[in-house]
Structures are given as structure tokens and as C-alpha cells.
């Protein structure tokens, strides 16, 4: 089996004895053009992997910040075809940075799964993460991922049992997204004390790299979580800087996060 | 349990809630087969809700139309004034059985919120009701009722500030609180097992209606008509007649200002298949898969989706889904009030309007059963405003 960009990304970080920094951005916030520039700069600032957030009208798993960044993106008229175009250009500029499409299922379903698979592959997108497609429903999209060599990134949560986590990781090859809290996305001051134990258990159960996400907001939190996870995902904190203070602030935050993890 | 209705339904929800749903399905199955649970549910329906509800022959309405005899299933006479309470009692009993101490609910017209606040008071449970800010404004009497019953009403300003946004917010809250909180969904939508569970709790409407019409007429009705927002009252009454192929089943969607406008709530007649709030079903959405705001004069039908079983029944052809616009519903609201002395909810007025259209297709020895799902007291101000606005636009 050929190695994937995701595999190689984790290998590089492991060689540097650090966790990977995954940054989520709502594509199209504040505008398509500015968001494309932002993602480019976030990678230069030290993001190892990018989650391309597809805005959705009803983001049930998201807290206020990502609801807002998504609404801004939708008001700017962002659509999935445009997001895929942006992915294509980012891929050309950054040949080794894994790109993960992060979406609610309805937008993908409307686009058409077959067309989605070939378009994502052509654009150089490495994985898809569908927040509302659990183990019970994912068979709808898995064949499309397999045919196009796209990693399906599954999620586990603090409510997931070890047995279920094992099942969830089966037939997946990228990494497992480990939700840190019982709750929605959003900036938080603290994380649950049992998180480190849960992450270690997830690594053992899943036999795949584990990325921890939801609520991780500061370089200190990122560094501390990275001790127990292969990657740390930061989304709301970056979108909050972007919305409240602009692109430069978001880039500065990502640079600090990256530095904190090295 | 079957998690889908054909290709519809399912559990399209974040992993954080999956263990909760799996546990809920398990507990529901146990409860459903536990005679003590069923007995308590039935007793409460009898002594607390006031069931069974009458099947009333609307003689003057029938005579004015000159066709089938029209019977009204009087869910408006239930305690709290609508069919919603049949379901909230069932779910609250289940919540108590599972050791949950807090109920949350979403509400549009406020009837499900009132139904949930009522059972929370009855069982001594904490209760938070999520309600879109637009609905809080247009259903003020129900907001007061919920507060009187001890519930907190949380006004939701995100999105369009209506039922779908209230449901988003309820789900967000539930993700974080599922350990002590039971989410009482008010309609046959949401992730499995809700569409099945809510149908089962509402099936009492159909079971009673079928027996009552047989007692009164000695034969089955030609047609059964119910309004469909999410569709719980409709599934409830249809469920007993599904296997009677001679009985025509008609669901009535809210046409708002007309299907040709974008202002309606007819997900089956004017929507496409998609995924929202945990299930695959017909939805009002843009070509890009963004959910559209629904519109209807009736807050309880103002939802851009529909229960997945309705999508299945629509495709299979067993149920026909018709559309009634605001103005037709308002006319039926007046007609029933003046001919029978029964003020129907605006939701139920859609079903009455459809019956008024259908009656002449049948001979007088046939009958139509209409599910009068709720009473119209809550709508008085809304109706007055609507009439004033229509009058103004006519004068122009």
C-alpha cells in the first residue's frame, strides 16, 4: 500500500517528537478569497493539516463561534464546488499538507457522492470527516472513499465505549478524531481531567493515530493535550480570532500554537 | 428494531449522542414490553389526559357540504388541548424509568412545549423548552403556560428563529447534558428510535378512531385526513388504517402562500431528499443542500422537514399528501367555528379544509375521519392579525 499524505504527516511529526497541529477553518469566512489566503498563511505559520469546514445552515454539533463563521461563509455565498476549487489551489501551493473536508452530511449528499469522490480526488483532498455520519450510517459513503483513496475520518467521543471505538476504527486508515468533551465545538478554558486517560485508551483501542479536538483553545492546552494525542485540532479559537480581530490575529494564534507544540 | 423506513430515517447524528440513542432504544424496547409500564401509560391517558377522545359526527358541516359524513377525532379535548400530550406522557415515563431528572424539548406552536412542561410538573422533573424567538412572539399565551407550569422557556435567536432552530439548540444542549437529561422530541422526526417511539405513543389516536367509526357506522371510513408538519398526529391516526387498503389516507401539508412561492412548509410536495436533525427525509432545501426556512400561518406546521415514515409512505403511495394554503386553512377555521362551535387549531384547520374539499367526492353513506389534532384558542391573536393584514392588502 502506498503511503498517504496523512501517514507521511504523522511520520514527520513523530520524527520531530511532536504532535501534529490540525487547524479547522470555515471556508468562505469572511469571504472566499480572504479565506483562501488565510488557509495559505495558516499552513505557512505551522499548521500541519487543514480541515476545510463546509458551512451548513443547521450546524447542530457546533457552538456559537463556528455557527457564526459558517453563517458568514454562507452569507458570502460559499458553496461546495467553490470549496473544492480552493482545495485544488491550496494543494498546488502546498503539495504535502493533508486536506480534510469537514462537513455535515446533507451538503455532500446533495452534491452527489459519486461526483464528490472523483472531484475530491482530482482536487487532492485526502480525507472526509462527516460529523453526522456515525458508524451506523457511514456505509453510504465508505465505498466512495475507498474507490477514490480518500480516508474516511471517524469520530469517537467520551461517551464511546472501548468496544465501539474498536469497531469505529475498523476499515479506516487515516486517523481517529477524538472529541474531547461531551458537548459542541467552542472555545473553552479547561478540558475534562479524564481526557488524557481517554486519549491513551483511544490510541490502544483504535490502533490508528488519534487527533483530539473540541475546546482546545490556547498553546498551553494544545501542548498538554499533545502529550497524549498524535494530533491536536484547533477550530473555534482560530475562527474567533478571525471574526473578532481579523486574519493577522488568526495567523499569529496558529504560529503560537505551532511553537507551543514544538 | 428497524432503524429505517425504506431509505428514510436512520441515525445521522454526532457520535457523542450515539451511545445515548442505543441506550434509549434498548430501554424503550423493554418498557414497551413491560405490562407495568403500559398500564401506567394507559391509566394516565385515561385519568389525566381524559381519553378516550370522542369521535364526533359534525352534522352541520356535513350537511353544508353534501357528501360524506364528516367525523372529527377530538384530540383538541385532551388535557393541554392537543394530541402532543399522548407522546409527552410516554416519553416522560421512559425518562423517569431511565433515571433522568431533566426534560428538554423543542417547540414551534408551543403545544409540545406545553405538553412537555405539563408532564415535567406531573413527574417532578426539571424542564427547559427551546423555542424560536419568532414563535415566542407569535405564541405568547403558550409561553406563559409553560412558565406557569414551572418550565424555563429558552428563546432561540439563531437561524430563522423558528422550530428547526429550536431543535438545533435542543440537540446542542442534549449533547452536553445527556447523562441526566432526556430529550422529549415532539414529532415523528429526529434520529431512530424517535420516529418509531413517537408513532407508537400516538398510535392510540388511530386505535380509538378505528374502533369508534366501526361502532358508529359499522364500516371503515372512506378516507382519513390529518395535517402534517413533522407528522405525529397523522402517523398516529394513520397507523391503525395502514393495513386497510380500502381506506384512503391523506396527509395535508401547509402550503403557506402557495407552492409556487418560496413561502410554504410542504416538504413532501415541494422538497427533496436530504438529512436533517438525525434522519433522512424530504426537506425544503437549496440546490446546495442548505436548509430553507419553512413558512406557514400555523407555527406548528412551520418545519422544513417531515417525519421519515411519511417520506416512505409518500413514495410507496399508501398515503397521498395534499397541500392546503394559509387562506384555505383560515376559511376552514371560520367554517368549523361557526357551523360546529369548535374552534380548531390552525394546524388542524388544514385537515378540515382538505375534508371540505373531499367530502363531495363521496356519497352520504360514506364517512371521512378528520384528526382534529388541537384546539385553536392559542391562535386567536394570530388569526386576528392575519385577517387584518389580508384586509389591508385587499384594500390596496
XYZ file of N, CA, C and O in Angstrom, chain B residues 185-312:
512
model
N -38.661 14.572 22.072
C -38.929 15.106 20.733
C -40.436 15.060 20.498
O -41.098 14.084 20.847
N -40.952 16.131 19.896
C -42.403 16.283 19.811
C -43.037 15.697 18.576
O -44.263 15.650 18.459
N -42.228 15.248 17.638
C -42.836 14.731 16.432
C -42.117 13.469 15.978
O -41.156 13.035 16.609
N -42.616 12.877 14.877
C -42.059 11.608 14.419
C -40.807 11.835 13.577
O -40.597 11.169 12.570
N -39.978 12.799 13.975
C -38.714 13.048 13.287
C -37.567 12.797 14.264
O -37.767 12.188 15.308
N -36.363 13.274 13.904
C -35.198 13.022 14.741
C -34.601 11.669 14.428
O -35.104 10.928 13.578
N -33.509 11.316 15.120
C -32.852 10.034 14.875
C -33.661 8.872 15.452
O -34.416 9.065 16.408
N -33.514 7.678 14.873
C -34.063 6.476 15.469
C -33.586 6.384 16.918
O -32.427 6.656 17.170
N -34.390 6.003 17.902
C -35.738 5.416 17.785
C -36.898 6.421 17.828
O -38.045 5.991 17.913
N -36.621 7.723 17.803
C -37.722 8.679 17.999
C -38.896 8.519 17.022
O -40.047 8.495 17.455
N -38.646 8.431 15.699
C -39.821 8.362 14.808
C -40.733 7.168 15.121
O -41.963 7.284 15.056
N -40.138 6.057 15.512
C -40.920 4.867 15.840
C -41.591 5.018 17.204
O -42.781 4.718 17.374
N -40.821 5.509 18.160
C -41.325 5.641 19.529
C -42.489 6.639 19.588
O -43.528 6.359 20.196
N -42.326 7.778 18.928
C -43.383 8.796 18.956
C -44.629 8.269 18.230
O -45.757 8.475 18.670
N -44.416 7.557 17.135
C -45.557 6.940 16.441
C -46.299 5.999 17.379
O -47.534 6.037 17.472
N -45.564 5.167 18.090
C -46.205 4.203 18.983
C -47.029 4.910 20.060
O -48.117 4.467 20.404
N -46.487 6.011 20.599
C -47.228 6.735 21.642
C -48.450 7.466 21.067
O -49.409 7.721 21.781
N -48.388 7.814 19.788
C -49.543 8.496 19.173
C -50.526 7.514 18.534
O -51.615 7.917 18.110
N -50.148 6.238 18.476
C -50.991 5.255 17.794
C -52.358 5.125 18.464
O -53.327 4.667 17.849
N -52.460 5.532 19.722
C -53.731 5.469 20.438
C -54.825 6.251 19.682
O -56.003 5.877 19.718
N -54.427 7.304 18.973
C -55.421 8.086 18.215
C -56.074 7.197 17.156
O -57.297 7.175 16.993
N -55.239 6.447 16.443
C -55.745 5.595 15.376
C -56.535 4.412 15.910
O -57.618 4.086 15.398
N -56.008 3.797 16.951
C -56.675 2.629 17.524
C -58.094 2.993 17.966
O -59.060 2.288 17.658
N -58.205 4.109 18.687
C -59.541 4.541 19.136
C -60.438 4.898 17.946
O -61.604 4.486 17.895
N -59.884 5.653 17.009
C -60.705 6.123 15.883
C -61.283 4.960 15.096
O -62.445 4.975 14.690
N -60.456 3.949 14.859
C -60.892 2.807 14.050
C -62.047 2.077 14.743
O -63.070 1.759 14.132
N -61.862 1.872 16.050
C -62.922 1.198 16.806
C -64.184 2.058 16.839
O -65.303 1.567 16.618
N -64.011 3.356 17.069
C -65.175 4.250 17.195
C -65.975 4.344 15.891
O -67.202 4.325 15.906
N -65.286 4.431 14.761
C -66.022 4.577 13.499
C -66.739 3.265 13.165
O -67.862 3.279 12.646
N -66.095 2.136 13.528
C -66.764 0.852 13.300
C -68.021 0.750 14.165
O -69.066 0.274 13.704
N -67.922 1.224 15.398
C -69.088 1.203 16.285
C -70.209 2.092 15.742
O -71.377 1.737 15.770
N -69.834 3.249 15.247
C -70.845 4.212 14.812
C -71.431 3.888 13.440
O -72.592 4.129 13.176
N -70.586 3.403 12.538
C -71.006 3.247 11.152
C -71.072 1.789 10.703
O -71.588 1.502 9.625
N -70.449 0.914 11.467
C -70.439 -0.495 11.069
C -69.514 -0.780 9.910
O -69.454 -1.896 9.399
N -68.798 0.231 9.453
C -67.792 0.000 8.410
C -66.701 1.061 8.484
O -66.859 2.093 9.145
N -65.621 0.771 7.797
C -64.463 1.672 7.851
C -64.755 2.960 7.075
O -65.605 2.975 6.179
N -64.037 4.029 7.387
C -64.245 5.280 6.653
C -63.673 5.170 5.247
O -62.820 4.321 4.980
N -64.163 6.033 4.365
C -63.611 6.068 3.015
C -62.243 6.743 3.030
O -61.359 6.413 2.252
N -62.108 7.709 3.935
C -60.863 8.477 3.953
C -60.545 8.942 5.371
O -61.457 9.230 6.157
N -59.243 8.998 5.676
C -58.781 9.569 6.940
C -57.846 10.717 6.586
O -56.952 10.562 5.751
N -58.081 11.872 7.213
C -57.316 13.074 6.855
C -56.656 13.668 8.097
O -57.290 13.796 9.146
N -55.385 14.025 7.962
C -54.667 14.658 9.078
C -53.641 15.640 8.532
O -53.102 15.437 7.438
N -53.371 16.692 9.294
C -52.345 17.640 8.869
C -50.957 17.079 9.182
O -50.797 16.255 10.075
N -49.969 17.549 8.407
C -48.605 17.043 8.558
C -47.621 18.208 8.620
O -47.462 18.947 7.647
N -47.006 18.366 9.793
C -45.848 19.251 9.887
C -44.673 18.319 9.973
O -44.107 17.880 8.974
N -44.302 17.916 11.202
C -43.416 16.762 11.388
C -44.226 15.499 11.139
O -43.752 14.522 10.582
N -45.500 15.544 11.573
C -46.427 14.477 11.206
C -46.807 13.496 12.291
O -47.219 12.378 11.986
N -46.748 13.902 13.579
C -47.037 12.904 14.616
C -48.523 12.602 14.752
O -48.903 11.457 14.964
N -49.375 13.619 14.604
C -50.806 13.309 14.739
C -51.264 12.470 13.553
O -52.101 11.587 13.689
N -50.666 12.737 12.382
C -51.043 11.996 11.175
C -50.610 10.532 11.273
O -51.412 9.622 11.051
N -49.339 10.315 11.653
C -48.881 8.931 11.799
C -49.720 8.215 12.845
O -50.084 7.046 12.701
N -50.051 8.952 13.916
C -50.834 8.356 14.996
C -52.168 7.825 14.504
O -52.554 6.695 14.807
N -52.864 8.620 13.717
C -54.192 8.166 13.265
C -54.072 7.199 12.085
O -54.833 6.236 11.979
N -53.080 7.424 11.201
C -52.930 6.528 10.032
C -52.556 5.109 10.455
O -52.936 4.141 9.799
N -51.754 5.007 11.525
C -51.142 3.712 11.847
C -52.175 2.596 11.963
O -51.895 1.457 11.590
N -53.393 2.919 12.435
C -54.401 1.876 12.606
C -55.087 1.502 11.290
O -55.787 0.494 11.216
N -54.920 2.317 10.258
C -55.627 2.091 8.984
C -54.705 1.673 7.842
O -55.170 1.406 6.739
N -53.391 1.643 8.118
C -52.401 1.342 7.069
C -52.732 0.024 6.357
O -52.600 -0.085 5.140
N -53.184 -0.967 7.143
C -53.453 -2.279 6.554
C -54.887 -2.440 6.060
O -55.329 -3.557 5.777
N -55.601 -1.341 5.969
C -56.953 -1.363 5.390
C -56.875 -0.691 4.024
O -57.120 0.521 3.915
N -56.536 -1.430 2.992
C -56.245 -0.793 1.703
C -57.402 0.035 1.147
O -57.179 0.955 0.350
N -58.650 -0.261 1.580
C -59.778 0.494 1.039
C -59.891 1.887 1.647
O -60.607 2.741 1.138
N -59.193 2.111 2.755
C -59.272 3.428 3.400
C -58.204 4.336 2.799
O -57.016 4.057 2.874
N -58.684 5.406 2.185
C -57.742 6.370 1.616
C -57.133 7.197 2.747
O -57.859 7.675 3.623
N -55.825 7.332 2.747
C -55.153 8.116 3.789
C -54.583 9.377 3.158
O -53.869 9.309 2.153
N -54.913 10.526 3.750
C -54.465 11.794 3.182
C -53.773 12.650 4.235
O -54.369 12.997 5.253
N -52.524 12.965 3.969
C -51.780 13.901 4.812
C -51.867 15.278 4.177
O -51.851 15.393 2.957
N -51.970 16.303 4.998
C -52.116 17.654 4.458
C -50.933 18.512 4.884
O -50.726 18.767 6.069
N -50.162 18.934 3.904
C -49.024 19.802 4.183
C -49.458 21.263 4.112
O -50.433 21.601 3.427
N -48.680 22.116 4.772
C -49.021 23.541 4.798
C -48.448 24.224 3.560
O -47.238 24.265 3.367
N -49.361 24.761 2.756
C -48.936 25.433 1.524
C -48.586 26.900 1.717
O -48.173 27.561 0.769
N -48.765 27.416 2.926
C -48.415 28.813 3.193
C -49.039 29.750 2.176
O -50.251 29.753 1.980
N -48.199 30.520 1.500
C -48.716 31.452 0.483
C -48.788 30.796 -0.887
O -49.031 31.459 -1.894
N -48.536 29.498 -0.954
C -48.673 28.763 -2.213
C -47.373 28.071 -2.587
O -46.294 28.595 -2.341
N -47.512 26.880 -3.175
C -46.325 26.096 -3.552
C -45.469 26.821 -4.583
O -44.271 26.590 -4.677
N -46.101 27.686 -5.389
C -45.356 28.404 -6.421
C -44.482 29.506 -5.819
O -43.598 30.027 -6.473
N -44.766 29.890 -4.558
C -43.902 30.861 -3.878
C -42.855 30.062 -3.110
O -42.906 28.839 -3.073
N -41.900 30.742 -2.482
C -40.973 30.011 -1.616
C -41.486 29.951 -0.196
O -40.806 29.462 0.684
N -42.679 30.492 0.019
C -43.190 30.582 1.379
C -44.224 29.496 1.649
O -45.422 29.732 1.544
N -43.716 28.318 1.944
C -44.602 27.217 2.317
C -43.842 26.259 3.217
O -42.661 26.494 3.518
N -44.509 25.202 3.659
C -43.855 24.239 4.535
C -44.129 22.821 4.026
O -44.162 21.876 4.795
N -44.309 22.702 2.697
C -44.688 21.412 2.114
C -43.442 20.628 1.700
O -43.021 20.655 0.553
N -42.838 19.913 2.655
C -41.568 19.221 2.402
C -41.716 18.103 1.382
O -40.812 17.863 0.592
N -42.840 17.396 1.422
C -43.004 16.266 0.505
C -43.357 16.776 -0.887
O -42.739 16.376 -1.877
N -44.307 17.704 -0.958
C -44.730 18.203 -2.272
C -43.744 19.186 -2.889
O -43.723 19.349 -4.104
N -42.954 19.844 -2.047
C -42.076 20.876 -2.595
C -40.619 20.718 -2.210
O -39.838 21.645 -2.384
N -40.227 19.551 -1.708
C -38.850 19.380 -1.247
C -38.126 18.234 -1.923
O -38.648 17.613 -2.850
N -36.887 17.999 -1.471
C -36.078 16.890 -1.987
C -35.496 16.118 -0.805
O -35.411 16.641 0.308
N -35.016 14.900 -1.081
C -34.482 14.063 -0.014
C -33.172 14.637 0.527
O -32.319 15.079 -0.238
N -33.049 14.648 1.825
C -31.825 15.115 2.462
C -31.749 14.601 3.889
O -32.526 13.723 4.281
N -30.818 15.150 4.657
C -30.614 14.710 6.032
C -30.632 15.924 6.956
O -29.881 16.878 6.744
N -31.506 15.887 7.934
C -31.570 16.964 8.932
C -32.045 16.384 10.262
O -32.907 15.506 10.283
N -31.490 16.917 11.348
C -31.920 16.526 12.690
C -31.927 15.016 12.877
O -32.850 14.457 13.472
N -30.933 14.359 12.321
C -30.756 12.946 12.625
C -31.439 11.971 11.700
O -31.286 10.764 11.861
N -32.223 12.445 10.726
C -32.880 11.478 9.852
C -32.865 11.905 8.394
O -32.758 13.092 8.076
N -32.961 10.899 7.536
C -33.067 11.155 6.096
C -34.540 11.227 5.742
O -35.328 10.346 6.118
N -34.911 12.282 5.028
C -36.322 12.503 4.740
C -36.465 13.600 3.687
O -35.457 14.165 3.247
N -37.687 13.915 3.288
C -37.888 15.052 2.380
C -37.690 16.359 3.145
O -38.187 16.505 4.274
N -36.957 17.271 2.507
C -36.632 18.546 3.150
C -36.792 19.696 2.169
O -36.575 19.525 0.962
N -37.076 20.866 2.707
C -37.007 22.087 1.907
C -35.561 22.554 1.961
O -35.026 22.801 3.037
N -34.924 22.630 0.816
C -33.512 22.987 0.808
C -33.113 23.604 -0.520
O -33.801 23.455 -1.523
N -31.970 24.293 -0.503
C -31.442 24.896 -1.718
C -30.766 23.806 -2.546
O -30.505 22.711 -2.036
N -30.437 24.097 -3.809
C -29.712 23.102 -4.610
C -28.377 22.711 -3.965
O -27.854 21.630 -4.223
N -27.814 23.563 -3.111
C -26.550 23.255 -2.431
C -26.731 22.469 -1.142
O -25.753 22.201 -0.443
N -27.975 22.163 -0.777
C -28.171 21.381 0.440
C -28.213 22.217 1.706
O -27.994 21.701 2.798
N -28.481 23.518 1.571
C -28.711 24.339 2.767
C -30.211 24.318 3.041
O -31.015 24.416 2.116
N -30.576 24.168 4.317
C -31.982 24.028 4.671
C -32.671 25.397 4.572
O -32.134 26.406 5.024
N -33.852 25.392 3.967
C -34.604 26.640 3.807
C -35.527 26.859 5.002
O -35.897 25.913 5.694
N -35.894 28.114 5.205
C -36.890 28.410 6.219
C -38.248 27.990 5.672
O -38.555 28.269 4.522
N -39.022 27.332 6.518
C -40.374 26.994 6.109
C -41.276 28.158 6.486
O -40.919 28.972 7.323
N -42.415 28.246 5.835
C -43.387 29.254 6.251
C -44.796 28.671 6.251
O -45.208 27.986 5.317
N -45.522 28.971 7.297
C -46.958 28.702 7.337
C -47.568 29.643 8.363
O -46.893 30.032 9.323
N -48.832 29.991 8.162
C -49.531 30.807 9.156
C -49.614 30.031 10.472
O -49.709 30.603 11.544
N -49.509 28.709 10.360
C -49.601 27.864 11.535
C -48.200 27.498 12.014
O -47.442 26.829 11.308
N -47.847 27.942 13.212
C -46.491 27.723 13.731
C -46.161 26.238 13.870
O -45.018 25.830 13.719
N -47.165 25.422 14.128
C -46.909 24.007 14.352
C -46.585 23.240 13.080
O -46.106 22.113 13.135
N -46.867 23.831 11.920
C -46.545 23.156 10.655
C -45.306 23.767 10.007
O -44.855 23.318 8.955
N -44.749 24.768 10.665
C -43.680 25.576 10.110
C -42.326 24.879 10.294
O -41.492 25.326 11.067
N -42.130 23.760 9.622
C -40.898 22.968 9.772
C -40.471 22.518 8.374
O -41.315 22.059 7.592
N -39.173 22.654 8.046
C -38.734 22.365 6.666
C -38.554 20.874 6.375
O -38.144 20.514 5.273
N -38.848 20.017 7.344
C -38.726 18.581 7.114
C -40.039 17.899 7.435
O -41.054 18.547 7.683
N -40.007 16.578 7.446
C -41.202 15.791 7.747
C -40.701 14.452 8.294
O -39.582 14.037 7.973
N -41.485 13.822 9.129
C -41.071 12.538 9.685
C -40.717 11.556 8.575
O -41.399 11.509 7.547
N -39.643 10.760 8.770
C -39.176 9.867 7.708
C -40.195 8.820 7.267
O -40.214 8.419 6.106
N -41.072 8.410 8.177
C -42.066 7.410 7.784
C -43.042 8.000 6.766
O -43.527 7.302 5.868
N -43.317 9.298 6.876
C -44.172 9.956 5.883
C -43.499 9.942 4.507
O -44.163 9.739 3.485
N -42.180 10.174 4.485
C -41.463 10.147 3.206
C -41.614 8.767 2.565
O -41.844 8.641 1.363
N -41.502 7.756 3.414
C -41.645 6.380 2.944
C -43.063 6.127 2.428
O -43.266 5.565 1.347
